[in-house]
Short mmCIF file of C-alpha atoms and ligand atoms in Angstrom, two decimals:
data_model
loop_
_atom_site.label_atom_id
_atom_site.label_comp_id
_atom_site.label_asym_id
_atom_site.label_seq_id
_atom_site.Cartn_x
_atom_site.Cartn_y
_atom_site.Cartn_z
CA MET A 1 11.75 -13.98 -23.52
CA PRO A 2 13.88 -11.57 -20.77
CA LEU A 3 11.71 -8.19 -20.50
CA ASN A 4 14.47 -7.48 -17.24
CA ALA A 5 17.35 -8.90 -15.08
CA PHE A 6 15.84 -12.15 -14.81
CA PRO A 7 15.82 -15.09 -17.24
CA LYS A 8 12.44 -16.36 -17.38
CA VAL A 9 9.08 -14.40 -17.01
CA ARG A 10 7.29 -15.77 -13.69
CA THR A 11 4.51 -13.85 -11.46
CA ARG A 12 2.66 -16.03 -9.43
CA ILE A 13 -1.10 -15.06 -6.96
CA ALA A 14 -0.20 -15.13 -3.09
CA PRO A 15 -3.59 -15.31 -1.83
CA SER A 16 -3.82 -15.52 2.13
CA PRO A 17 -6.48 -17.60 3.86
CA THR A 18 -7.61 -15.93 5.96
CA GLY A 19 -10.92 -14.95 3.83
CA ASN A 20 -13.56 -15.73 1.27
CA LEU A 21 -11.77 -16.09 -2.04
CA HIS A 22 -12.47 -12.35 -3.22
CA LEU A 23 -13.36 -12.01 -7.52
CA GLY A 24 -10.43 -8.73 -6.68
CA THR A 25 -7.67 -12.41 -6.26
CA VAL A 26 -9.05 -13.78 -8.81
CA ARG A 27 -8.58 -11.03 -11.24
CA THR A 28 -5.54 -10.06 -10.24
CA ALA A 29 -4.40 -14.49 -10.53
CA LEU A 30 -5.71 -14.22 -14.21
CA TYR A 31 -3.90 -10.25 -15.02
CA ASN A 32 -0.54 -12.74 -13.48
CA VAL A 33 -1.33 -15.54 -16.16
CA LEU A 34 -2.50 -13.83 -18.88
CA PHE A 35 1.67 -11.58 -18.70
CA ALA A 36 3.35 -14.95 -18.07
CA LYS A 37 1.14 -16.35 -21.74
CA LYS A 38 1.90 -13.77 -23.60
CA HIS A 39 5.72 -14.38 -22.49
CA GLN A 40 6.12 -17.52 -22.83
CA GLY A 41 6.74 -17.55 -19.08
CA GLU A 42 5.02 -19.14 -15.14
CA PHE A 43 2.52 -18.44 -13.60
CA PHE A 44 2.87 -20.08 -9.83
CA PHE A 45 0.93 -20.28 -6.96
CA ARG A 46 2.22 -19.25 -3.52
CA LEU A 47 -0.03 -19.82 -0.10
CA GLU A 48 0.63 -17.29 2.37
CA ASP A 49 -0.84 -18.67 5.28
CA THR A 50 2.51 -17.04 8.15
CA ASP A 51 -0.32 -15.56 9.75
CA ARG A 52 -1.82 -18.23 12.45
CA GLN A 53 -4.63 -16.06 14.16
CA ARG A 54 -6.16 -14.80 10.95
CA SER A 55 -5.52 -17.92 8.03
CA GLU A 56 -8.40 -20.90 9.00
CA GLU A 57 -8.36 -24.14 6.67
CA GLN A 58 -11.53 -24.00 5.61
CA PHE A 59 -10.24 -20.60 3.65
CA THR A 60 -7.61 -22.52 1.82
CA GLN A 61 -9.97 -25.01 0.53
CA GLU A 62 -12.45 -22.25 -0.47
CA ILE A 63 -10.02 -20.73 -2.65
CA LEU A 64 -8.44 -23.67 -4.04
CA GLU A 65 -12.04 -25.07 -4.38
CA GLY A 66 -12.44 -21.98 -5.87
CA PHE A 67 -9.24 -21.97 -8.80
CA LYS A 68 -9.90 -24.81 -9.67
CA TRP A 69 -13.74 -24.02 -10.41
CA LEU A 70 -12.64 -21.52 -12.50
CA ASN A 71 -9.47 -23.19 -14.31
CA ILE A 72 -6.91 -22.00 -13.82
CA SER A 73 -4.11 -24.04 -13.13
CA TRP A 74 -0.55 -23.20 -12.20
CA ASP A 75 2.92 -24.20 -12.55
CA THR A 76 5.32 -25.84 -10.70
CA PRO A 77 8.58 -24.18 -9.30
CA GLU A 78 11.68 -25.90 -10.83
CA VAL A 79 15.13 -25.33 -8.25
CA PRO A 80 15.57 -21.86 -7.81
CA LEU A 81 19.28 -21.01 -9.32
CA HIS A 82 20.03 -19.44 -6.44
CA ALA A 83 18.65 -20.73 -3.98
CA PRO A 84 19.44 -24.28 -1.89
CA GLU A 85 18.29 -27.40 -3.74
CA THR A 86 14.87 -27.60 -2.42
CA LEU A 87 12.96 -24.83 -2.71
CA VAL A 88 11.39 -24.86 0.93
CA GLY A 89 6.81 -25.87 1.35
CA LEU A 90 7.25 -25.99 -2.11
CA GLY A 91 4.34 -29.36 -2.41
CA GLU A 92 3.30 -32.60 -4.63
CA ASP A 93 0.04 -29.41 -6.03
CA GLY A 94 2.81 -27.07 -6.91
CA ILE A 95 2.19 -25.39 -4.16
CA VAL A 96 3.90 -22.72 -2.38
CA ARG A 97 2.83 -23.02 1.61
CA GLN A 98 4.86 -19.76 2.85
CA SER A 99 3.89 -21.33 6.73
CA LEU A 100 7.06 -23.53 5.62
CA ARG A 101 9.15 -21.90 5.10
CA GLU A 102 9.97 -19.81 8.75
CA ALA A 103 12.57 -21.05 9.30
CA VAL A 104 14.48 -20.15 6.24
CA HIS A 105 12.50 -16.62 6.78
CA SER A 106 14.70 -16.61 10.05
CA SER A 107 18.51 -17.00 8.31
CA TYR A 108 18.03 -14.26 5.68
CA ILE A 109 16.75 -12.25 9.74
CA GLU A 110 19.95 -12.79 10.81
CA ARG A 111 22.20 -12.61 7.63
CA LEU A 112 20.75 -8.51 7.83
CA ILE A 113 21.71 -8.96 11.85
CA ASN A 114 24.58 -10.00 11.31
CA GLU A 115 25.09 -7.26 8.78
CA GLY A 116 23.87 -4.52 10.46
CA LYS A 117 20.92 -3.58 7.84
CA ALA A 118 18.61 -4.70 11.05
CA TYR A 119 18.43 -4.27 14.31
CA ARG A 120 16.62 -5.83 17.17
CA CYS A 121 14.20 -3.17 18.76
CA PHE A 122 13.45 -3.61 22.35
CA ALA A 123 11.04 -0.33 22.29
CA THR A 124 8.41 -1.72 24.84
CA VAL A 125 4.67 -0.69 23.62
CA GLU A 126 4.17 1.56 26.47
CA GLU A 127 7.44 3.40 25.66
CA LEU A 128 6.32 3.12 21.44
CA ASP A 129 3.10 5.70 23.44
CA ALA A 130 4.68 7.50 25.12
CA MET A 131 6.44 9.03 21.30
CA ARG A 132 3.69 9.10 19.96
CA GLU A 133 2.19 10.98 22.75
CA ALA A 134 4.66 13.57 22.32
CA GLN A 135 4.75 13.44 18.37
CA LYS A 136 1.11 14.34 18.64
CA ALA A 137 1.46 16.96 20.57
CA ARG A 138 3.90 18.69 18.74
CA LYS A 139 1.38 18.01 16.06
CA GLU A 140 3.96 15.98 13.79
CA ILE A 141 3.67 13.10 12.26
CA GLU A 142 3.27 9.67 14.28
CA LYS A 143 5.70 7.66 13.06
CA TYR A 144 9.23 5.05 14.34
CA ASP A 145 12.11 7.98 14.76
CA ASN A 146 14.19 4.81 14.55
CA ARG A 147 15.25 5.37 17.84
CA SER A 148 17.01 1.96 18.29
CA ARG A 149 19.23 2.17 15.77
CA ALA A 150 21.57 3.45 17.84
CA LEU A 151 21.41 1.17 20.30
CA SER A 152 25.32 -0.31 20.90
CA LYS A 153 25.79 -4.06 19.40
CA ASP A 154 27.19 -4.04 23.19
CA ASP A 155 23.61 -2.96 24.53
CA SER A 156 21.35 -5.39 22.03
CA GLU A 157 23.69 -8.52 22.98
CA LYS A 158 23.52 -7.96 26.62
CA LEU A 159 19.15 -7.02 26.74
CA LEU A 160 18.67 -9.58 23.75
CA SER A 161 20.79 -12.22 27.24
CA GLU A 162 18.17 -11.12 29.69
CA GLY A 163 15.93 -12.36 28.20
CA LYS A 164 13.97 -8.80 27.12
CA PRO A 165 11.33 -8.82 23.81
CA TYR A 166 11.77 -7.60 21.00
CA VAL A 167 11.20 -7.12 16.76
CA VAL A 168 13.57 -6.23 14.57
CA ARG A 169 13.60 -3.78 12.28
CA LEU A 170 15.47 -2.98 8.05
CA ASN A 171 17.06 -0.20 8.64
CA LEU A 172 16.04 2.41 6.06
CA GLY A 173 19.35 4.14 5.93
CA ALA A 174 19.09 8.54 5.51
CA ASP A 175 16.03 9.68 3.53
CA HIS A 176 15.21 8.94 0.58
CA VAL A 177 13.71 7.94 -2.78
CA ILE A 178 12.42 4.63 -3.78
CA THR A 179 11.30 4.57 -7.63
CA TRP A 180 10.15 1.92 -10.04
CA LEU A 181 8.76 2.10 -13.26
CA ASP A 182 5.16 0.62 -12.44
CA LEU A 183 4.23 -1.00 -15.37
CA ILE A 184 0.54 0.10 -15.36
CA ARG A 185 1.12 3.43 -13.66
CA GLY A 186 4.84 3.65 -14.75
CA GLU A 187 6.75 6.38 -12.41
CA VAL A 188 6.62 5.14 -9.10
CA SER A 189 8.16 7.69 -6.16
CA ILE A 190 7.79 7.25 -2.56
CA ASN A 191 9.85 9.24 -0.10
CA THR A 192 11.13 6.99 3.15
CA LYS A 193 10.34 9.68 5.59
CA ASP A 194 6.92 7.80 4.55
CA LEU A 195 7.31 5.11 5.43
CA GLY A 196 6.44 5.62 8.76
CA GLY A 197 9.40 4.61 10.52
CA ASP A 198 11.78 1.46 9.93
CA PRO A 199 9.13 -0.64 9.43
CA VAL A 200 9.12 -4.40 11.62
CA ILE A 201 9.98 -7.75 10.17
CA GLN A 202 9.78 -9.88 12.74
CA LYS A 203 7.64 -9.62 15.37
CA SER A 204 8.44 -10.75 18.99
CA THR A 205 6.74 -13.31 18.59
CA GLY A 206 9.58 -14.64 16.26
CA GLN A 207 7.12 -14.37 13.30
CA VAL A 208 8.00 -12.77 10.48
CA LEU A 209 5.84 -9.78 9.34
CA TYR A 210 4.03 -10.37 5.80
CA ASN A 211 6.11 -7.36 3.58
CA PHE A 212 10.00 -9.85 4.15
CA ALA A 213 8.33 -13.05 3.72
CA VAL A 214 7.23 -12.02 0.77
CA VAL A 215 10.79 -11.45 -0.45
CA ILE A 216 12.81 -13.76 0.24
CA ASP A 217 9.77 -15.93 -1.17
CA ASP A 218 9.21 -13.98 -4.73
CA TYR A 219 13.34 -13.64 -4.99
CA GLU A 220 14.14 -17.48 -4.38
CA MET A 221 11.43 -18.80 -6.40
CA GLN A 222 12.43 -16.22 -9.53
CA ILE A 223 9.26 -13.72 -9.98
CA SER A 224 10.18 -11.87 -12.56
CA HIS A 225 6.96 -9.12 -12.37
CA ILE A 226 5.05 -8.38 -9.53
CA LEU A 227 1.69 -8.07 -10.74
CA ARG A 228 -0.79 -7.05 -7.27
CA GLY A 229 -3.77 -5.18 -6.47
CA GLU A 230 -2.19 -1.13 -5.98
CA ASP A 231 -2.95 -1.27 -2.41
CA HIS A 232 1.03 -2.94 -2.41
CA ILE A 233 1.88 0.33 -3.68
CA SER A 234 3.42 1.86 0.50
CA ASN A 235 4.26 -2.06 1.05
CA THR A 236 6.14 -1.96 -2.43
CA ALA A 237 8.30 -0.13 -1.08
CA LYS A 238 9.20 -1.08 1.62
CA GLN A 239 9.49 -4.93 0.35
CA ILE A 240 11.64 -2.24 -2.97
CA ALA A 241 14.75 -1.74 0.67
CA ILE A 242 14.20 -5.56 1.81
CA TYR A 243 15.71 -6.05 -1.35
CA GLU A 244 18.75 -3.54 -2.13
CA ALA A 245 19.78 -4.53 1.58
CA LEU A 246 19.86 -7.96 0.76
CA ASN A 247 21.35 -7.63 -2.68
CA PHE A 248 18.99 -9.24 -4.59
CA PRO A 249 18.04 -7.87 -7.94
CA ILE A 250 14.45 -6.87 -8.42
CA PRO A 251 11.65 -7.76 -10.02
CA ALA A 252 9.66 -5.37 -12.23
CA PHE A 253 6.22 -3.87 -10.18
CA GLY A 254 2.60 -3.39 -11.61
CA HIS A 255 -0.14 -2.41 -9.53
CA LEU A 256 -4.00 -3.10 -10.92
CA PRO A 257 -6.43 -1.17 -9.95
CA LEU A 258 -8.99 -2.24 -7.42
CA ILE A 259 -12.49 -3.79 -7.84
CA PHE A 260 -14.89 -0.59 -6.78
CA THR A 261 -18.83 -0.51 -6.21
CA LYS A 262 -20.34 2.53 -8.13
CA ASP A 263 -20.95 4.34 -4.78
CA LYS A 264 -17.26 3.82 -5.55
CA GLN A 265 -16.79 2.19 -2.72
CA LYS A 266 -13.61 -0.69 -2.11
CA LEU A 267 -15.91 -3.87 -3.31
CA SER A 268 -15.24 -5.43 0.26
CA LYS A 269 -17.45 -8.78 1.90
CA ARG A 270 -17.67 -6.00 5.02
CA LYS A 271 -19.80 -3.69 3.85
CA HIS A 272 -20.98 -5.08 0.39
CA GLY A 273 -21.17 -9.11 2.05
CA ASP A 274 -21.09 -12.44 -1.22
CA ILE A 275 -21.44 -10.99 -3.57
CA ALA A 276 -17.05 -9.94 -3.85
CA SER A 277 -17.01 -14.34 -3.08
CA VAL A 278 -15.98 -15.89 -5.58
CA ASN A 279 -18.56 -19.18 -4.48
CA THR A 280 -21.35 -16.58 -4.40
CA TYR A 281 -21.34 -16.43 -8.74
CA LYS A 282 -20.04 -20.38 -8.21
CA THR A 283 -22.84 -21.51 -6.09
CA GLN A 284 -26.25 -19.27 -8.50
CA GLY A 285 -25.06 -21.30 -11.47
CA TYR A 286 -22.55 -18.62 -13.59
CA LEU A 287 -19.88 -20.07 -16.09
CA ALA A 288 -16.92 -19.85 -14.35
CA LYS A 289 -15.83 -19.19 -17.93
CA ALA A 290 -17.95 -15.76 -17.71
CA LEU A 291 -16.93 -14.17 -14.52
CA VAL A 292 -13.48 -15.04 -16.08
CA ASN A 293 -13.43 -13.23 -18.98
CA TYR A 294 -16.02 -10.65 -16.86
CA LEU A 295 -13.44 -10.44 -15.04
CA LEU A 296 -10.45 -10.41 -17.28
CA GLY A 297 -12.58 -7.31 -19.24
CA THR A 298 -13.41 -5.26 -16.28
CA SER A 299 -9.90 -3.32 -17.23
CA TYR A 300 -8.80 -4.91 -20.54
CA ASN A 301 -10.70 -6.20 -23.95
CA SER A 302 -8.25 -7.86 -26.55
CA ALA A 303 -7.44 -6.15 -29.74
CA LYS A 304 -7.61 -8.72 -31.34
CA TYR A 305 -11.36 -10.65 -29.52
CA GLY A 306 -12.92 -7.20 -28.19
CA GLU A 307 -14.62 -7.90 -25.04
CA ILE A 308 -15.65 -12.04 -24.97
CA PHE A 309 -12.45 -13.95 -25.04
CA THR A 310 -10.02 -16.90 -23.54
CA ILE A 311 -7.20 -16.54 -20.76
CA THR A 312 -5.60 -18.30 -24.30
CA GLU A 313 -7.25 -15.77 -27.00
CA GLY A 314 -6.49 -12.68 -24.13
CA ALA A 315 -3.15 -13.94 -24.09
CA GLU A 316 -1.79 -13.93 -27.47
CA ASP A 317 -1.86 -9.88 -27.77
CA PHE A 318 -2.01 -8.83 -24.55
CA GLN A 319 -0.42 -5.40 -23.07
CA ILE A 320 0.04 -4.78 -19.96
CA THR A 321 0.18 -1.34 -20.99
CA SER A 322 -3.49 -1.74 -21.93
CA VAL A 323 -4.77 -2.28 -18.50
CA SER A 324 -7.04 0.98 -17.50
CA LYS A 325 -5.59 2.79 -14.51
CA SER A 326 -8.76 3.95 -13.75
CA PRO A 327 -10.84 1.52 -10.98
CA ALA A 328 -12.12 -1.87 -11.81
CA ILE A 329 -16.45 -0.84 -11.24
CA TYR A 330 -17.91 -5.06 -10.29
CA ASP A 331 -21.41 -4.06 -12.89
CA ILE A 332 -23.67 -6.94 -11.55
CA GLN A 333 -25.32 -6.96 -15.44
CA LYS A 334 -22.73 -6.68 -17.50
CA LEU A 335 -21.83 -10.09 -15.53
CA ASN A 336 -25.10 -11.26 -16.41
CA TRP A 337 -24.28 -9.51 -20.84
CA TYR A 338 -20.56 -12.04 -20.24
CA ASN A 339 -23.11 -14.69 -18.69
CA ARG A 340 -26.10 -15.21 -21.42
CA ASP A 341 -23.34 -14.84 -24.12
CA TYR A 342 -21.79 -17.96 -22.71
CA ILE A 343 -25.28 -19.90 -21.57
CA SER A 344 -26.23 -19.19 -25.63
CA LYS A 345 -23.39 -20.66 -26.84
CA LEU A 346 -23.22 -24.05 -25.18
CA ASN A 347 -25.08 -26.93 -26.65
CA TYR A 348 -27.83 -28.63 -25.48
CA GLN A 349 -25.83 -31.63 -23.60
CA GLU A 350 -24.25 -29.41 -21.68
CA ILE A 351 -26.89 -26.67 -20.47
CA LEU A 352 -28.79 -29.93 -19.93
CA THR A 353 -26.51 -30.59 -16.73
CA TYR A 354 -26.52 -27.47 -15.80
CA VAL A 355 -30.38 -26.66 -16.07
CA SER A 356 -31.02 -30.12 -14.23
CA ARG A 357 -28.02 -29.28 -11.43
CA PHE A 358 -29.84 -26.10 -10.76
CA SER A 359 -33.78 -27.77 -11.09
CA LYS A 360 -35.79 -29.01 -8.62
CA PHE A 361 -37.68 -30.52 -11.44
CA ASP A 362 -36.60 -33.51 -12.62
CA LEU A 363 -35.27 -33.01 -15.83
CA GLU A 364 -33.21 -36.47 -16.68
CA ASN A 365 -36.23 -38.51 -16.71
CA ASN A 366 -38.71 -36.73 -16.23
CA SER A 367 -42.39 -38.46 -16.35
CA LEU A 368 -44.79 -35.50 -17.91
CA PHE A 369 -42.51 -34.86 -20.44
CA ASN A 370 -40.22 -36.61 -22.99
CA SER A 371 -36.68 -36.10 -23.21
CA SER A 372 -37.13 -34.17 -27.07
CA GLN A 373 -39.49 -32.39 -25.02
CA ILE A 374 -37.52 -31.04 -22.50
CA GLN A 375 -34.74 -29.88 -24.56
CA LEU A 376 -37.73 -27.81 -26.61
CA ILE A 377 -38.78 -26.59 -23.15
CA VAL A 378 -34.88 -26.81 -22.21
CA GLU A 379 -33.44 -24.37 -25.39
CA SER A 380 -36.61 -21.88 -24.97
CA ILE A 381 -35.46 -20.21 -22.91
CA GLN A 382 -31.81 -21.17 -23.28
CA GLU A 383 -30.81 -17.14 -23.48
CA SER A 384 -32.96 -15.56 -21.57
CA LEU A 385 -31.03 -16.85 -18.37
CA ASP A 386 -29.30 -14.20 -16.58
CA LYS A 387 -27.76 -17.11 -14.18
CA PHE A 388 -28.97 -20.47 -13.68
CA GLU A 389 -30.79 -20.67 -9.96
CA GLN A 390 -33.52 -18.83 -12.30
CA ILE A 391 -34.43 -21.73 -13.99
CA ASP A 392 -37.23 -22.64 -12.40
CA GLU A 393 -38.62 -19.91 -11.97
CA HIS A 394 -38.58 -19.66 -15.99
CA ILE A 395 -40.42 -23.21 -16.74
CA ASN A 396 -42.37 -24.21 -12.91
CA TYR A 397 -44.77 -24.36 -15.12
CA PHE A 398 -44.77 -26.76 -17.63
CA PHE A 399 -44.61 -28.99 -14.73
CA GLU A 400 -46.56 -27.73 -11.56
CA ASP A 401 -49.92 -25.76 -11.12
CA PHE A 402 -49.91 -22.22 -9.91
CA LYS A 403 -52.24 -20.78 -7.86
CA LEU A 404 -51.74 -16.21 -9.08
CA ASP A 405 -51.34 -14.01 -7.23
CA ASP A 406 -53.41 -10.71 -6.21
CA SER A 407 -50.75 -7.82 -8.45
CA THR A 408 -51.21 -10.51 -11.26
CA LEU A 409 -54.97 -11.38 -11.35
CA ILE A 410 -54.92 -7.74 -10.91
CA THR A 411 -53.95 -7.69 -14.32
CA ILE A 412 -56.41 -9.20 -16.27
CA ALA A 413 -58.89 -6.63 -16.87
CA GLU A 414 -62.49 -6.67 -17.53
CA GLU A 415 -61.25 -7.80 -21.37
CA GLY A 416 -58.95 -9.70 -20.24
CA LYS A 417 -62.09 -12.39 -19.02
CA GLU A 418 -62.94 -11.74 -22.65
CA VAL A 419 -59.96 -13.26 -24.38
CA ILE A 420 -59.94 -15.80 -21.92
CA HIS A 421 -63.66 -16.72 -22.65
CA GLU A 422 -63.25 -16.97 -25.64
CA PHE A 423 -59.77 -19.27 -25.68
CA ILE A 424 -61.34 -21.55 -23.42
CA SER A 425 -65.31 -21.68 -26.13
CA LEU A 426 -62.20 -21.37 -29.82
CA ILE A 427 -60.74 -24.57 -28.00
CA GLU A 428 -64.16 -26.76 -27.24
CA SER A 429 -65.77 -25.51 -30.38
CA GLY A 430 -61.95 -28.61 -31.76
CA SER A 431 -60.82 -26.50 -34.33
CA LEU A 432 -57.51 -25.94 -32.84
CA ASP A 433 -54.77 -28.49 -33.38
CA PHE A 434 -52.74 -29.21 -30.06
CA ALA A 435 -50.26 -30.16 -32.36
CA ASP A 436 -49.62 -27.61 -34.28
CA GLN A 437 -48.79 -24.03 -32.61
CA ASN A 438 -49.69 -21.92 -36.01
CA SER A 439 -53.59 -22.82 -35.55
CA ILE A 440 -53.11 -22.16 -31.73
CA LYS A 441 -51.55 -18.72 -32.91
CA ASN A 442 -53.69 -18.07 -35.33
CA GLY A 443 -57.13 -19.60 -33.55
CA ILE A 444 -56.28 -16.26 -31.28
CA ASN A 445 -54.88 -13.72 -33.96
CA SER A 446 -58.68 -14.84 -35.25
CA ILE A 447 -60.14 -14.29 -30.75
CA GLY A 448 -58.38 -10.32 -31.63
CA GLU A 449 -59.96 -9.25 -34.72
CA LYS A 450 -63.13 -10.90 -32.64
CA LEU A 451 -62.49 -8.79 -30.37
CA ASN A 452 -60.80 -5.98 -31.82
CA LEU A 453 -57.66 -6.24 -29.66
CA LYS A 454 -54.31 -6.29 -30.18
CA GLY A 455 -51.22 -6.87 -28.99
CA LYS A 456 -50.95 -7.24 -25.35
CA LYS A 457 -54.50 -7.16 -24.57
CA LEU A 458 -54.45 -9.71 -26.42
CA PHE A 459 -51.89 -12.33 -25.59
CA PHE A 460 -50.96 -10.64 -21.67
CA PRO A 461 -54.86 -12.55 -20.25
CA ILE A 462 -53.50 -15.46 -21.68
CA ARG A 463 -50.13 -15.61 -21.11
CA VAL A 464 -50.86 -15.02 -17.38
CA ALA A 465 -53.57 -17.91 -17.53
CA ILE A 466 -51.76 -20.92 -18.07
CA SER A 467 -47.61 -19.74 -16.99
CA ALA A 468 -48.41 -16.97 -14.77
CA LYS A 469 -45.88 -15.14 -16.46
CA THR A 470 -45.33 -11.91 -18.42
CA SER A 471 -43.29 -13.10 -20.44
CA GLY A 472 -41.68 -15.97 -22.34
CA PRO A 473 -41.73 -18.25 -24.96
CA GLU A 474 -44.56 -18.39 -28.04
CA LEU A 475 -48.01 -18.76 -27.31
CA GLY A 476 -48.78 -21.49 -29.12
CA PHE A 477 -45.74 -23.43 -27.83
CA ILE A 478 -46.38 -23.38 -24.25
CA ALA A 479 -49.57 -25.06 -25.13
CA VAL A 480 -48.73 -27.37 -27.89
CA LEU A 481 -46.27 -28.99 -24.29
CA LEU A 482 -49.10 -28.48 -21.67
CA GLY A 483 -51.88 -30.16 -24.23
CA LYS A 484 -55.44 -29.62 -24.69
CA GLU A 485 -57.01 -30.54 -21.20
CA LYS A 486 -54.10 -28.04 -18.98
CA ILE A 487 -54.63 -25.46 -21.26
CA VAL A 488 -58.74 -25.34 -20.33
CA GLU A 489 -57.22 -25.74 -17.01
CA ARG A 490 -55.80 -23.47 -16.01
CA LEU A 491 -57.90 -21.05 -18.64
CA ASN A 492 -60.48 -21.30 -15.88
CA SER A 493 -59.38 -21.10 -13.34
CA ALA A 494 -57.82 -17.77 -13.88
CA LEU A 495 -61.12 -16.82 -14.20
CA LEU A 496 -62.63 -18.43 -11.77
CA GLU A 497 -59.44 -17.27 -9.28
CA THR A 498 -60.60 -13.59 -11.68
CA SER A 499 -64.14 -13.36 -9.97
CA HIS A 500 -63.38 -14.69 -6.56
CA ARG A 501 -61.27 -11.38 -6.30
CA ASN A 502 -63.91 -9.58 -8.17
N1 LIG B 1 -1.13 -12.23 0.93
C1 LIG B 1 -0.83 -10.88 -0.09
C2 LIG B 1 -2.83 -10.59 0.05
O1 LIG B 1 -2.72 -11.55 -0.02
C3 LIG B 1 -0.15 -10.94 -0.81
C4 LIG B 1 -0.25 -9.42 -1.97
C5 LIG B 1 0.84 -9.53 -3.18
O2 LIG B 1 0.83 -10.25 -4.07
O3 LIG B 1 2.61 -9.62 -2.54
O4 LIG B 1 -3.00 -9.42 -0.65
#
């Protein structure tokens, strides 16, 4: 369904491999996927790896692995209608690598120079510094004053033949307003006088700059809708000027709000470290689907499915106009909420695979417990896990003994010791059945009646003594799995440790 002058909806994500895979990049990719799916279009992947100094293969790998982990796939662009027979830079993996397209970009630069729409600027660094100083002294906004527009063709040719270094700039022409109907923000207008002067499109090294390369690539890939972060708004104005200079059809633009932290700072690796990187969530044991849903949910909820939806479900009733204009707020509690929800829906085989990967205990081939007991243990904590990395904090006491630390011991007050004493006597009297959770539970309740204690005062000392935790599955459940001997041993050692402390 063509939504504008383009025959088909085509979106793309165009990450630069200059850093770790950022949550914001994935979020942008997801909205592009939803939009393409919703309109039976295609979604492409372009690696913007032209910045040789800052691009690193390690980041490329991390980005690709991140997308794979998140199960975000892309389509392979077919030969575009208005490009040469082949789309230069397109790999077998469907990825368009921008660095392989430098000759294509340069040929378009040549074209603009020949048509008089771009020009070589031979101004030296010193000259430009002096220009800015003078502007500053006059209290004007510092910007390039388009001085080299006036250079005649002959003078330009002469300097060129003398081998003088130059950059190529786009001639923005007389000041005018560039307007577009942003898919998310509505009408946006930017006056070309606010763009810092005629923009450089090719550096003196011959490297074509982002704003130019992106237009050429989006054109040849026939991108119809460009959805990206709102940090690109002023770039969009420059890019529209380039589309116009080249007489290319102009795609639709939509600028997504960025992710901010609660204290209203843009989420960044530099300021916030690893929480900005997708890899962190993978290594901590978040489910890819939960992270995807969380990122989509930061600015969009499905009318049909509410907060919990897959990409395919989300696409069913996706409306780009419903994407929130306000900043997305990074909220780890909310992400944990999504993750708990997705973890709680895993079947046993699935959760076993995950927890085995994250646990130091050999859960799939255990010497202490058989497989159905392992299943009971794992299922008992399934709904308490925020992330798989926490698995051992929840199950360690089943597999290994512990020493209670001082802050825990202090919580077993005098009456707690009495509860533990009573529990030991009851177990030793032989009246509790360690194959039956209810028998244990009733036994503990009878201690409560005898000592006139209930709730926390009754259960807490026993729980701490047998698990070193203040919460967890039912005490009867733990006792049956650990068995009589282990329970008595732990109760005694808790008493001993408490007495050492006092
Ligand atoms: N490489 C650019 C970035 O990572 C792409 C921006 C765009 O989508 O045009 O920010």
